[in-house]
mmCIF file of C-alpha atoms and ligand atoms in Angstrom:
data_model
loop_
_atom_site.group_PDB
_atom_site.id
_atom_site.type_symbol
_atom_site.label_atom_id
_atom_site.label_comp_id
_atom_site.label_asym_id
_atom_site.label_seq_id
_atom_site.Cartn_x
_atom_site.Cartn_y
_atom_site.Cartn_z
ATOM 1 C CA UNK A 1 139.490 121.948 66.112
ATOM 2 C CA UNK A 2 138.608 119.299 68.651
ATOM 3 C CA UNK A 3 140.300 119.656 72.000
ATOM 4 C CA UNK A 4 141.407 116.452 73.625
ATOM 5 C CA UNK A 5 142.478 115.379 76.946
ATOM 6 C CA UNK A 6 144.472 111.975 76.959
ATOM 7 C CA UNK A 7 144.454 110.051 80.176
ATOM 8 C CA UNK A 8 147.276 107.364 80.150
ATOM 9 C CA UNK A 9 149.312 109.348 77.448
ATOM 10 C CA UNK A 10 152.474 107.219 78.035
ATOM 11 C CA UNK A 11 150.747 103.776 77.653
ATOM 12 C CA UNK A 12 150.261 101.751 74.604
ATOM 13 C CA UNK A 13 146.963 103.469 73.469
ATOM 14 C CA UNK A 14 148.077 106.866 74.586
ATOM 15 C CA UNK A 15 151.152 106.943 72.521
ATOM 16 C CA UNK A 16 149.445 105.604 69.619
ATOM 17 C CA UNK A 17 146.752 108.143 70.018
ATOM 18 C CA UNK A 18 149.518 110.834 69.923
ATOM 19 C CA UNK A 19 150.925 109.247 66.752
ATOM 20 C CA UNK A 20 147.519 109.615 65.220
ATOM 21 C CA UNK A 21 146.979 113.154 66.265
ATOM 22 C CA UNK A 22 150.426 114.162 65.026
ATOM 23 C CA UNK A 23 149.259 113.092 61.481
ATOM 24 C CA UNK A 24 146.055 115.160 61.805
ATOM 25 C CA UNK A 25 147.306 118.153 63.726
ATOM 26 C CA UNK A 26 145.044 120.620 61.949
ATOM 27 C CA UNK A 27 141.933 118.937 63.487
ATOM 28 C CA UNK A 28 143.014 118.474 66.894
ATOM 29 C CA UNK A 29 144.702 120.146 69.910
ATOM 30 C CA UNK A 30 146.032 118.315 72.936
ATOM 31 C CA UNK A 31 144.912 120.273 76.026
ATOM 32 C CA UNK A 32 145.983 117.892 78.565
ATOM 33 C CA UNK A 33 147.984 114.783 79.280
ATOM 34 C CA UNK A 34 147.614 112.351 82.247
ATOM 35 C CA UNK A 35 150.542 109.981 82.852
ATOM 36 C CA UNK A 36 151.863 107.769 85.568
ATOM 37 C CA UNK A 37 155.539 107.426 86.153
ATOM 38 C CA UNK A 38 157.052 107.316 82.777
ATOM 39 C CA UNK A 39 158.395 110.853 83.150
ATOM 40 C CA UNK A 40 161.018 110.746 80.325
ATOM 41 C CA UNK A 41 158.482 109.866 77.777
ATOM 42 C CA UNK A 42 155.982 112.421 79.190
ATOM 43 C CA UNK A 43 158.615 115.112 78.843
ATOM 44 C CA UNK A 44 158.977 114.356 75.163
ATOM 45 C CA UNK A 45 155.230 114.419 74.710
ATOM 46 C CA UNK A 46 155.036 117.844 76.596
ATOM 47 C CA UNK A 47 157.698 119.282 74.203
ATOM 48 C CA UNK A 48 155.875 118.060 71.119
ATOM 49 C CA UNK A 49 152.296 118.621 71.921
ATOM 50 C CA UNK A 50 152.464 121.565 74.272
ATOM 51 C CA UNK A 51 149.572 120.780 76.575
ATOM 52 C CA UNK A 52 148.155 123.380 79.055
ATOM 53 C CA UNK A 53 147.791 120.932 81.816
ATOM 54 C CA UNK A 54 149.447 117.695 82.767
ATOM 55 C CA UNK A 55 148.842 115.233 85.616
ATOM 56 C CA UNK A 56 151.260 112.617 86.828
ATOM 57 C CA UNK A 57 150.997 109.980 89.627
ATOM 58 C CA UNK A 58 153.427 111.422 92.131
ATOM 59 C CA UNK A 59 153.674 114.856 93.698
ATOM 60 C CA UNK A 60 157.469 114.860 93.660
ATOM 61 C CA UNK A 61 157.377 114.392 89.756
ATOM 62 C CA UNK A 62 154.754 117.115 89.397
ATOM 63 C CA UNK A 63 157.002 119.513 91.479
ATOM 64 C CA UNK A 64 160.070 118.814 89.422
ATOM 65 C CA UNK A 65 158.219 119.117 86.128
ATOM 66 C CA UNK A 66 156.696 122.514 87.099
ATOM 67 C CA UNK A 67 160.300 123.834 87.376
ATOM 68 C CA UNK A 68 161.248 122.501 83.840
ATOM 69 C CA UNK A 69 157.911 123.533 82.055
ATOM 70 C CA UNK A 70 156.828 126.770 83.776
ATOM 71 C CA UNK A 71 154.145 127.365 81.260
ATOM 72 C CA UNK A 72 152.361 124.182 82.063
ATOM 73 C CA UNK A 73 149.927 123.590 85.055
ATOM 74 C CA UNK A 74 150.729 120.340 86.866
ATOM 75 C CA UNK A 75 148.576 118.139 88.920
ATOM 76 C CA UNK A 76 149.149 114.715 90.593
ATOM 77 C CA UNK A 77 147.165 111.659 91.848
ATOM 78 C CA UNK A 78 143.568 110.830 91.304
ATOM 79 C CA UNK A 79 142.655 114.347 91.848
ATOM 80 C CA UNK A 80 144.951 115.198 89.040
ATOM 81 C CA UNK A 81 143.022 113.337 86.385
ATOM 82 C CA UNK A 82 139.833 114.889 87.818
ATOM 83 C CA UNK A 83 141.257 118.425 87.046
ATOM 84 C CA UNK A 84 141.924 117.354 83.503
ATOM 85 C CA UNK A 85 138.560 115.955 82.646
ATOM 86 C CA UNK A 86 136.553 118.597 84.216
ATOM 87 C CA UNK A 87 138.592 121.408 82.265
ATOM 88 C CA UNK A 88 136.108 123.644 80.394
ATOM 89 C CA UNK A 89 138.424 123.765 77.391
ATOM 90 C CA UNK A 90 138.293 120.005 76.802
ATOM 91 C CA UNK A 91 135.842 118.483 74.181
ATOM 92 C CA UNK A 92 136.778 114.876 74.280
ATOM 93 C CA UNK A 93 138.469 112.706 76.845
ATOM 94 C CA UNK A 94 140.439 109.680 75.721
ATOM 95 C CA UNK A 95 140.296 107.350 78.667
ATOM 96 C CA UNK A 96 143.398 105.167 77.899
ATOM 97 C CA UNK A 97 144.571 104.315 81.327
ATOM 98 C CA UNK A 98 144.626 100.571 82.334
ATOM 99 C CA UNK A 99 142.441 99.061 85.075
ATOM 100 C CA UNK A 100 140.083 100.558 87.657
ATOM 101 C CA UNK A 101 141.863 103.946 87.680
ATOM 102 C CA UNK A 102 139.809 104.751 84.563
ATOM 103 C CA UNK A 103 136.344 104.578 86.382
ATOM 104 C CA UNK A 104 136.085 107.844 88.424
ATOM 105 C CA UNK A 105 137.476 110.249 85.798
ATOM 106 C CA UNK A 106 135.279 108.823 83.187
ATOM 107 C CA UNK A 107 132.276 109.427 85.556
ATOM 108 C CA UNK A 108 133.461 112.983 86.067
ATOM 109 C CA UNK A 109 133.963 113.687 82.421
ATOM 110 C CA UNK A 110 130.459 112.489 81.647
ATOM 111 C CA UNK A 111 129.037 114.709 84.343
ATOM 112 C CA UNK A 112 130.957 117.681 82.644
ATOM 113 C CA UNK A 113 129.448 116.689 79.291
ATOM 114 C CA UNK A 114 132.612 115.717 77.668
ATOM 115 C CA UNK A 115 132.421 113.000 74.861
ATOM 116 C CA UNK A 116 134.374 109.968 75.726
ATOM 117 C CA UNK A 117 136.665 107.927 73.589
ATOM 118 C CA UNK A 118 136.789 104.802 75.729
ATOM 119 C CA UNK A 119 139.870 102.530 75.701
ATOM 120 C CA UNK A 120 139.499 101.264 79.237
ATOM 121 C CA UNK A 121 137.172 98.348 79.278
ATOM 122 C CA UNK A 122 137.348 97.910 82.988
ATOM 123 C CA UNK A 123 135.283 101.050 83.508
ATOM 124 C CA UNK A 124 132.195 99.383 81.838
ATOM 125 C CA UNK A 125 132.963 95.941 83.398
ATOM 126 C CA UNK A 126 133.108 97.449 86.858
ATOM 127 C CA UNK A 127 130.170 99.828 86.572
ATOM 128 C CA UNK A 128 128.510 99.694 83.225
ATOM 129 C CA UNK A 129 125.065 99.740 84.907
ATOM 130 C CA UNK A 130 125.994 103.176 86.194
ATOM 131 C CA UNK A 131 128.052 104.609 83.429
ATOM 132 C CA UNK A 132 125.819 104.011 80.387
ATOM 133 C CA UNK A 133 122.608 105.443 81.963
ATOM 134 C CA UNK A 134 124.727 108.508 83.035
ATOM 135 C CA UNK A 135 126.052 109.041 79.590
ATOM 136 C CA UNK A 136 122.500 109.017 78.362
ATOM 137 C CA UNK A 137 121.362 111.387 80.979
ATOM 138 C CA UNK A 138 124.123 113.877 80.126
ATOM 139 C CA UNK A 139 123.855 113.461 76.334
ATOM 140 C CA UNK A 140 127.330 112.191 76.157
ATOM 141 C CA UNK A 141 128.691 109.823 73.477
ATOM 142 C CA UNK A 142 130.838 106.840 74.539
ATOM 143 C CA UNK A 143 133.025 106.090 71.539
ATOM 144 C CA UNK A 144 134.593 102.704 71.672
ATOM 145 C CA UNK A 145 138.431 102.490 71.001
ATOM 146 C CA UNK A 146 138.722 98.807 71.673
ATOM 147 C CA UNK A 147 139.157 97.353 68.093
ATOM 148 C CA UNK A 148 136.171 94.932 68.435
ATOM 149 C CA UNK A 149 133.821 97.519 69.790
ATOM 150 C CA UNK A 150 134.967 99.990 67.243
ATOM 151 C CA UNK A 151 134.199 97.366 64.608
ATOM 152 C CA UNK A 152 130.681 96.809 65.903
ATOM 153 C CA UNK A 153 130.046 100.482 66.276
ATOM 154 C CA UNK A 154 131.194 100.960 62.569
ATOM 155 C CA UNK A 155 128.949 98.026 61.395
ATOM 156 C CA UNK A 156 125.988 99.575 63.255
ATOM 157 C CA UNK A 157 126.658 102.907 61.629
ATOM 158 C CA UNK A 158 126.083 101.752 58.028
ATOM 159 C CA UNK A 159 123.302 103.654 56.424
ATOM 160 C CA UNK A 160 119.592 102.813 56.971
ATOM 161 C CA UNK A 161 120.568 99.766 58.971
ATOM 162 C CA UNK A 162 121.742 101.998 61.862
ATOM 163 C CA UNK A 163 118.167 102.047 63.238
ATOM 164 C CA UNK A 164 117.667 98.274 63.252
ATOM 165 C CA UNK A 165 118.792 96.299 66.178
ATOM 166 C CA UNK A 166 121.021 93.355 65.135
ATOM 167 C CA UNK A 167 120.098 89.844 66.271
ATOM 168 C CA UNK A 168 123.589 88.964 67.169
ATOM 169 C CA UNK A 169 127.075 90.539 67.950
ATOM 170 C CA UNK A 170 130.109 88.374 66.834
ATOM 171 C CA UNK A 171 133.275 89.324 68.548
ATOM 172 C CA UNK A 172 136.541 88.015 67.202
ATOM 173 C CA UNK A 173 139.542 87.047 69.144
ATOM 174 C CA UNK A 174 143.018 86.237 67.855
ATOM 175 C CA UNK A 175 143.328 83.326 70.549
ATOM 176 C CA UNK A 176 146.384 84.769 72.011
ATOM 177 C CA UNK A 177 149.934 83.016 72.283
ATOM 178 C CA UNK A 178 148.689 79.817 73.880
ATOM 179 C CA UNK A 179 145.798 79.014 71.462
ATOM 180 C CA UNK A 180 147.420 75.792 70.276
ATOM 181 C CA UNK A 181 149.361 74.933 73.358
ATOM 182 C CA UNK A 182 148.699 72.087 75.743
ATOM 183 C CA UNK A 183 147.277 72.896 79.116
ATOM 184 C CA UNK A 184 150.494 71.913 80.872
ATOM 185 C CA UNK A 185 152.423 74.524 78.918
ATOM 186 C CA UNK A 186 149.898 77.184 79.642
ATOM 187 C CA UNK A 187 150.097 76.313 83.328
ATOM 188 C CA UNK A 188 153.796 76.905 83.424
ATOM 189 C CA UNK A 189 153.960 79.906 81.200
ATOM 190 C CA UNK A 190 156.213 82.631 82.131
ATOM 191 C CA UNK A 191 155.124 86.389 82.015
ATOM 192 C CA UNK A 192 157.490 86.739 78.971
ATOM 193 C CA UNK A 193 155.804 84.031 77.081
ATOM 194 C CA UNK A 194 152.241 85.360 78.080
ATOM 195 C CA UNK A 195 153.519 88.822 76.863
ATOM 196 C CA UNK A 196 154.493 87.622 73.449
ATOM 197 C CA UNK A 197 151.167 88.225 71.751
ATOM 198 C CA UNK A 198 151.036 86.963 68.044
ATOM 199 C CA UNK A 199 149.052 89.870 66.523
ATOM 200 C CA UNK A 200 148.752 92.926 68.733
ATOM 201 C CA UNK A 201 151.284 94.935 70.419
ATOM 202 C CA UNK A 202 149.577 96.159 73.674
ATOM 203 C CA UNK A 203 150.144 97.050 77.341
ATOM 204 C CA UNK A 204 151.135 94.364 79.902
ATOM 205 C CA UNK A 205 147.978 93.879 81.694
ATOM 206 C CA UNK A 206 145.763 93.462 78.576
ATOM 207 C CA UNK A 207 148.387 91.166 77.039
ATOM 208 C CA UNK A 208 148.104 88.853 79.797
ATOM 209 C CA UNK A 209 144.378 89.088 79.677
ATOM 210 C CA UNK A 210 144.443 88.130 76.030
ATOM 211 C CA UNK A 211 146.591 85.102 76.826
ATOM 212 C CA UNK A 212 143.947 83.732 79.268
ATOM 213 C CA UNK A 213 141.085 85.016 77.040
ATOM 214 C CA UNK A 214 139.932 87.137 79.958
ATOM 215 C CA UNK A 215 140.333 90.076 77.698
ATOM 216 C CA UNK A 216 137.623 88.603 75.468
ATOM 217 C CA UNK A 217 135.452 87.976 78.450
ATOM 218 C CA UNK A 218 135.836 91.553 79.596
ATOM 219 C CA UNK A 219 135.051 92.687 75.950
ATOM 220 C CA UNK A 220 131.829 90.604 76.045
ATOM 221 C CA UNK A 221 130.702 92.392 79.138
ATOM 222 C CA UNK A 222 131.832 95.739 77.578
ATOM 223 C CA UNK A 223 129.803 94.962 74.462
ATOM 224 C CA UNK A 224 126.709 94.139 76.546
ATOM 225 C CA UNK A 225 126.746 97.533 78.096
ATOM 226 C CA UNK A 226 127.824 99.502 75.009
ATOM 227 C CA UNK A 227 125.320 97.890 72.579
ATOM 228 C CA UNK A 228 122.611 96.940 74.943
ATOM 229 C CA UNK A 229 122.651 93.242 73.916
ATOM 230 C CA UNK A 230 121.753 90.171 75.851
ATOM 231 C CA UNK A 231 124.601 87.852 76.721
ATOM 232 C CA UNK A 232 122.977 85.028 74.800
ATOM 233 C CA UNK A 233 123.193 87.194 71.738
ATOM 234 C CA UNK A 234 126.950 87.895 71.916
ATOM 235 C CA UNK A 235 129.161 85.241 70.344
ATOM 236 C CA UNK A 236 132.898 84.804 70.433
ATOM 237 C CA UNK A 237 134.809 83.357 67.626
ATOM 238 C CA UNK A 238 138.543 82.747 67.398
ATOM 239 C CA UNK A 239 140.003 84.263 64.277
ATOM 240 C CA UNK A 240 143.902 84.176 64.410
ATOM 241 C CA UNK A 241 144.601 86.501 61.599
ATOM 242 C CA UNK A 242 142.823 89.409 63.413
ATOM 243 C CA UNK A 243 141.524 90.953 60.128
ATOM 244 C CA UNK A 244 137.789 90.894 60.833
ATOM 245 C CA UNK A 245 137.682 92.856 64.037
ATOM 246 C CA UNK A 246 134.052 91.895 64.759
ATOM 247 C CA UNK A 247 130.636 91.677 63.055
ATOM 248 C CA UNK A 248 126.835 91.894 63.558
ATOM 249 C CA UNK A 249 124.188 89.658 62.290
ATOM 250 C CA UNK A 250 120.735 90.839 61.425
ATOM 251 C CA UNK A 251 117.462 88.917 61.627
ATOM 252 C CA UNK A 252 117.469 88.128 57.871
ATOM 253 C CA UNK A 253 120.779 86.298 58.119
ATOM 254 C CA UNK A 254 122.911 89.100 56.731
ATOM 255 C CA UNK A 255 126.208 89.642 58.405
ATOM 256 C CA UNK A 256 128.151 92.876 58.387
ATOM 257 C CA UNK A 257 131.836 92.607 59.425
ATOM 258 C CA UNK A 258 134.430 95.320 59.791
ATOM 259 C CA UNK A 259 137.863 94.529 58.451
ATOM 260 C CA UNK A 260 141.154 96.101 58.399
ATOM 261 C CA UNK A 261 144.885 95.370 59.137
ATOM 262 C CA UNK A 262 145.359 94.713 62.835
ATOM 263 C CA UNK A 263 146.319 98.437 63.820
ATOM 264 C CA UNK A 264 144.988 100.341 66.793
ATOM 265 C CA UNK A 265 145.660 103.575 64.845
ATOM 266 C CA UNK A 266 142.369 103.084 62.980
ATOM 267 C CA UNK A 267 139.936 102.562 65.860
ATOM 268 C CA UNK A 268 141.668 105.319 67.745
ATOM 269 C CA UNK A 269 141.339 107.723 64.905
ATOM 270 C CA UNK A 270 137.677 106.800 64.163
ATOM 271 C CA UNK A 271 136.754 107.462 67.920
ATOM 272 C CA UNK A 272 138.511 110.833 67.730
ATOM 273 C CA UNK A 273 137.246 111.978 64.184
ATOM 274 C CA UNK A 274 133.721 110.304 64.452
ATOM 275 C CA UNK A 275 131.506 110.737 62.628
ATOM 276 C CA UNK A 276 133.966 111.786 59.986
ATOM 277 C CA UNK A 277 136.659 109.606 58.270
ATOM 278 C CA UNK A 278 139.900 111.167 57.250
ATOM 279 C CA UNK A 279 143.380 110.160 55.877
ATOM 280 C CA UNK A 280 145.512 109.173 58.848
ATOM 281 C CA UNK A 281 148.547 107.056 59.558
ATOM 282 C CA UNK A 282 147.568 103.683 57.795
ATOM 283 C CA UNK A 283 147.542 104.808 54.145
ATOM 284 C CA UNK A 284 148.217 101.468 52.634
ATOM 285 C CA UNK A 285 145.196 99.950 50.822
ATOM 286 C CA UNK A 286 143.753 96.823 52.230
ATOM 287 C CA UNK A 287 144.850 93.942 50.122
ATOM 288 C CA UNK A 288 142.603 90.802 50.126
ATOM 289 C CA UNK A 289 145.020 88.842 47.992
ATOM 290 C CA UNK A 290 147.931 89.394 50.286
ATOM 291 C CA UNK A 291 145.848 88.275 53.142
ATOM 292 C CA UNK A 292 144.433 85.394 51.220
ATOM 293 C CA UNK A 293 142.999 83.253 53.992
ATOM 294 C CA UNK A 294 140.788 84.063 57.022
ATOM 295 C CA UNK A 295 140.081 81.165 59.415
ATOM 296 C CA UNK A 296 137.762 80.692 62.290
ATOM 297 C CA UNK A 297 137.466 78.394 65.351
ATOM 298 C CA UNK A 298 135.155 77.949 68.277
ATOM 299 C CA UNK A 299 136.737 79.134 71.549
ATOM 300 C CA UNK A 300 137.918 76.335 73.920
ATOM 301 C CA UNK A 301 136.130 77.114 77.249
ATOM 302 C CA UNK A 302 137.844 74.137 78.995
ATOM 303 C CA UNK A 303 141.345 75.359 78.210
ATOM 304 C CA UNK A 304 140.480 79.023 78.741
ATOM 305 C CA UNK A 305 137.958 79.084 81.632
ATOM 306 C CA UNK A 306 138.253 82.943 82.031
ATOM 307 C CA UNK A 307 135.946 83.395 79.031
ATOM 308 C CA UNK A 308 133.289 81.360 80.597
ATOM 309 C CA UNK A 309 133.793 82.932 84.114
ATOM 310 C CA UNK A 310 133.385 86.366 82.327
ATOM 311 C CA UNK A 311 130.080 85.288 80.453
ATOM 312 C CA UNK A 312 128.626 83.806 83.823
ATOM 313 C CA UNK A 313 129.590 86.901 85.746
ATOM 314 C CA UNK A 314 128.018 89.116 83.113
ATOM 315 C CA UNK A 315 124.816 86.997 83.091
ATOM 316 C CA UNK A 316 124.445 87.058 86.815
ATOM 317 C CA UNK A 317 124.965 90.972 86.591
ATOM 318 C CA UNK A 318 124.709 93.136 89.639
ATOM 319 C CA UNK A 319 128.172 93.276 91.195
ATOM 320 C CA UNK A 320 129.644 89.935 89.849
ATOM 321 C CA UNK A 321 131.384 91.741 87.129
ATOM 322 C CA UNK A 322 133.008 94.108 89.524
ATOM 323 C CA UNK A 323 134.329 91.136 91.485
ATOM 324 C CA UNK A 324 135.441 89.465 88.238
ATOM 325 C CA UNK A 325 137.477 92.534 87.238
ATOM 326 C CA UNK A 326 139.084 93.279 90.630
ATOM 327 C CA UNK A 327 140.212 89.626 91.367
ATOM 328 C CA UNK A 328 141.473 89.490 87.702
ATOM 329 C CA UNK A 329 143.407 92.640 87.949
ATOM 330 C CA UNK A 330 145.191 91.702 91.336
ATOM 331 C CA UNK A 331 145.900 88.167 90.060
ATOM 332 C CA UNK A 332 147.400 89.531 86.681
ATOM 333 C CA UNK A 333 149.691 91.810 88.620
ATOM 334 C CA UNK A 334 150.850 88.903 90.747
ATOM 335 C CA UNK A 335 151.492 86.815 87.651
ATOM 336 C CA UNK A 336 153.563 89.610 86.097
ATOM 337 C CA UNK A 337 155.534 89.940 89.334
ATOM 338 C CA UNK A 338 156.372 86.131 88.933
ATOM 339 C CA UNK A 339 154.483 85.190 91.987
ATOM 340 C CA UNK A 340 151.724 82.984 90.733
ATOM 341 C CA UNK A 341 150.960 80.721 87.711
ATOM 342 C CA UNK A 342 148.951 81.926 84.650
ATOM 343 C CA UNK A 343 146.206 79.256 85.544
ATOM 344 C CA UNK A 344 146.157 80.478 89.257
ATOM 345 C CA UNK A 345 144.527 83.712 87.812
ATOM 346 C CA UNK A 346 141.319 81.676 86.851
ATOM 347 C CA UNK A 347 141.394 79.860 90.163
ATOM 348 C CA UNK A 348 141.459 83.173 92.222
ATOM 349 C CA UNK A 349 138.727 84.846 90.021
ATOM 350 C CA UNK A 350 136.520 81.774 90.282
ATOM 351 C CA UNK A 351 136.897 81.358 93.987
ATOM 352 C CA UNK A 352 136.068 84.953 94.755
ATOM 353 C CA UNK A 353 133.034 85.012 92.315
ATOM 354 C CA UNK A 354 131.663 81.866 93.976
ATOM 355 C CA UNK A 355 131.831 83.393 97.487
ATOM 356 C CA UNK A 356 130.400 86.875 96.335
ATOM 357 C CA UNK A 357 127.221 88.032 97.861
ATOM 358 C CA UNK A 358 125.891 90.555 95.266
ATOM 359 C CA UNK A 359 124.436 93.923 95.742
ATOM 360 C CA UNK A 360 121.265 94.902 94.015
ATOM 361 C CA UNK A 361 121.179 98.355 92.387
ATOM 362 C CA UNK A 362 124.740 99.053 93.632
ATOM 363 C CA UNK A 363 125.852 102.741 93.732
ATOM 364 C CA UNK A 364 129.398 103.946 92.839
ATOM 365 C CA UNK A 365 130.440 103.657 96.463
ATOM 366 C CA UNK A 366 129.092 99.981 96.765
ATOM 367 C CA UNK A 367 131.127 99.202 93.681
ATOM 368 C CA UNK A 368 134.327 100.780 94.856
ATOM 369 C CA UNK A 369 134.028 99.117 98.226
ATOM 370 C CA UNK A 370 133.410 95.692 96.644
ATOM 371 C CA UNK A 371 136.282 96.320 94.404
ATOM 372 C CA UNK A 372 138.572 97.096 97.378
ATOM 373 C CA UNK A 373 137.379 94.169 99.433
ATOM 374 C CA UNK A 374 137.858 91.780 96.498
ATOM 375 C CA UNK A 375 141.370 93.022 95.886
ATOM 376 C CA UNK A 376 142.145 92.389 99.549
ATOM 377 C CA UNK A 377 140.737 88.876 99.364
ATOM 378 C CA UNK A 378 142.684 88.236 96.197
ATOM 379 C CA UNK A 379 145.953 89.366 97.890
ATOM 380 C CA UNK A 380 145.286 86.996 100.758
ATOM 381 C CA UNK A 381 144.681 84.167 98.353
ATOM 382 C CA UNK A 382 147.809 84.904 96.496
ATOM 383 C CA UNK A 383 149.740 84.875 99.824
ATOM 384 C CA UNK A 384 148.188 81.517 100.710
ATOM 385 C CA UNK A 385 149.155 80.148 97.308
ATOM 386 C CA UNK A 386 152.713 81.310 97.799
ATOM 387 C CA UNK A 387 153.058 79.671 101.227
ATOM 388 C CA UNK A 388 151.677 76.374 100.107
ATOM 389 C CA UNK A 389 154.187 75.980 97.430
HETATM 390 MG MG1 MG B 401 140.137 94.340 71.967
#
């Protein structure tokens, strides 16, 4: 019986993880849930999964919930997540929160020797140079939940090949809702249009990132850290059907790809049950004939500069990816609030990357302070943009 803590239980990955777990209840017990402000959904999850500990964002919610569920221990705020991940009863922590909030609890979980099922790519983008060596030091597995990284992880785990380093990683991208749209239309896209993803049903932040292709850029940086690959050996290919979730290429020209229907249940389950494979939610057999056709295109770096910004920030390394992530996160939130245009996100990220003076061998404190400073600068830029229109 594996004991799981789920951070971000009411989000897109969190709810799907609980769907997976409810199918394989004999192998898993949910020890704790971390959520934000979706208290109604959280209450239903508490009733169904009977966790021992629960953390929410606000103290007032924690107080109210303690009255309703006297057998559950409640926490709140950043310290709340810390309490969940350091719990001695927990074996594996699913980090499924969105954005920078995932970083500190992931580091604490590693230091308490919990295996990590990582769905929060921002953690590795912000601080991959700290997180990966730390995981090695503490003997902790970082199991990717992101479908592309799960795919690469699965390709790398095939038999005798598992000891051979591939020549290349090939990360696939659906291309998002604006793949074939003219730049003009992308510029004026509303949040509703950006949130209308053709293949995947995901949280709001990641869906906007998918529309700008920043998501793919963040995934490139994530892959660099997870699989210790040079940026020049990571390729992105647009594959609108989202059936091949990513691939690896070996020196001899052989390519191994991982395929499946576009469902997050599969990578979530694999991260939780690894190295085992068991029957889960997706029981329908993969049907090549029904899929019939798979197509591929090169990414358009002109129309989607975010992908290039991310590659460049990754190659420059040091604290550039931290700036990329912070500027992007702030800009995406403003876009979702209807304040700025979709293409302003790239402008803000690029401007802040250009003026960034990097820190060598940055500590966690350095990273958090750069993150904060960048967010402040992004907010100022957004204000200026608003005033100039
Ligand atoms: Mg992904």
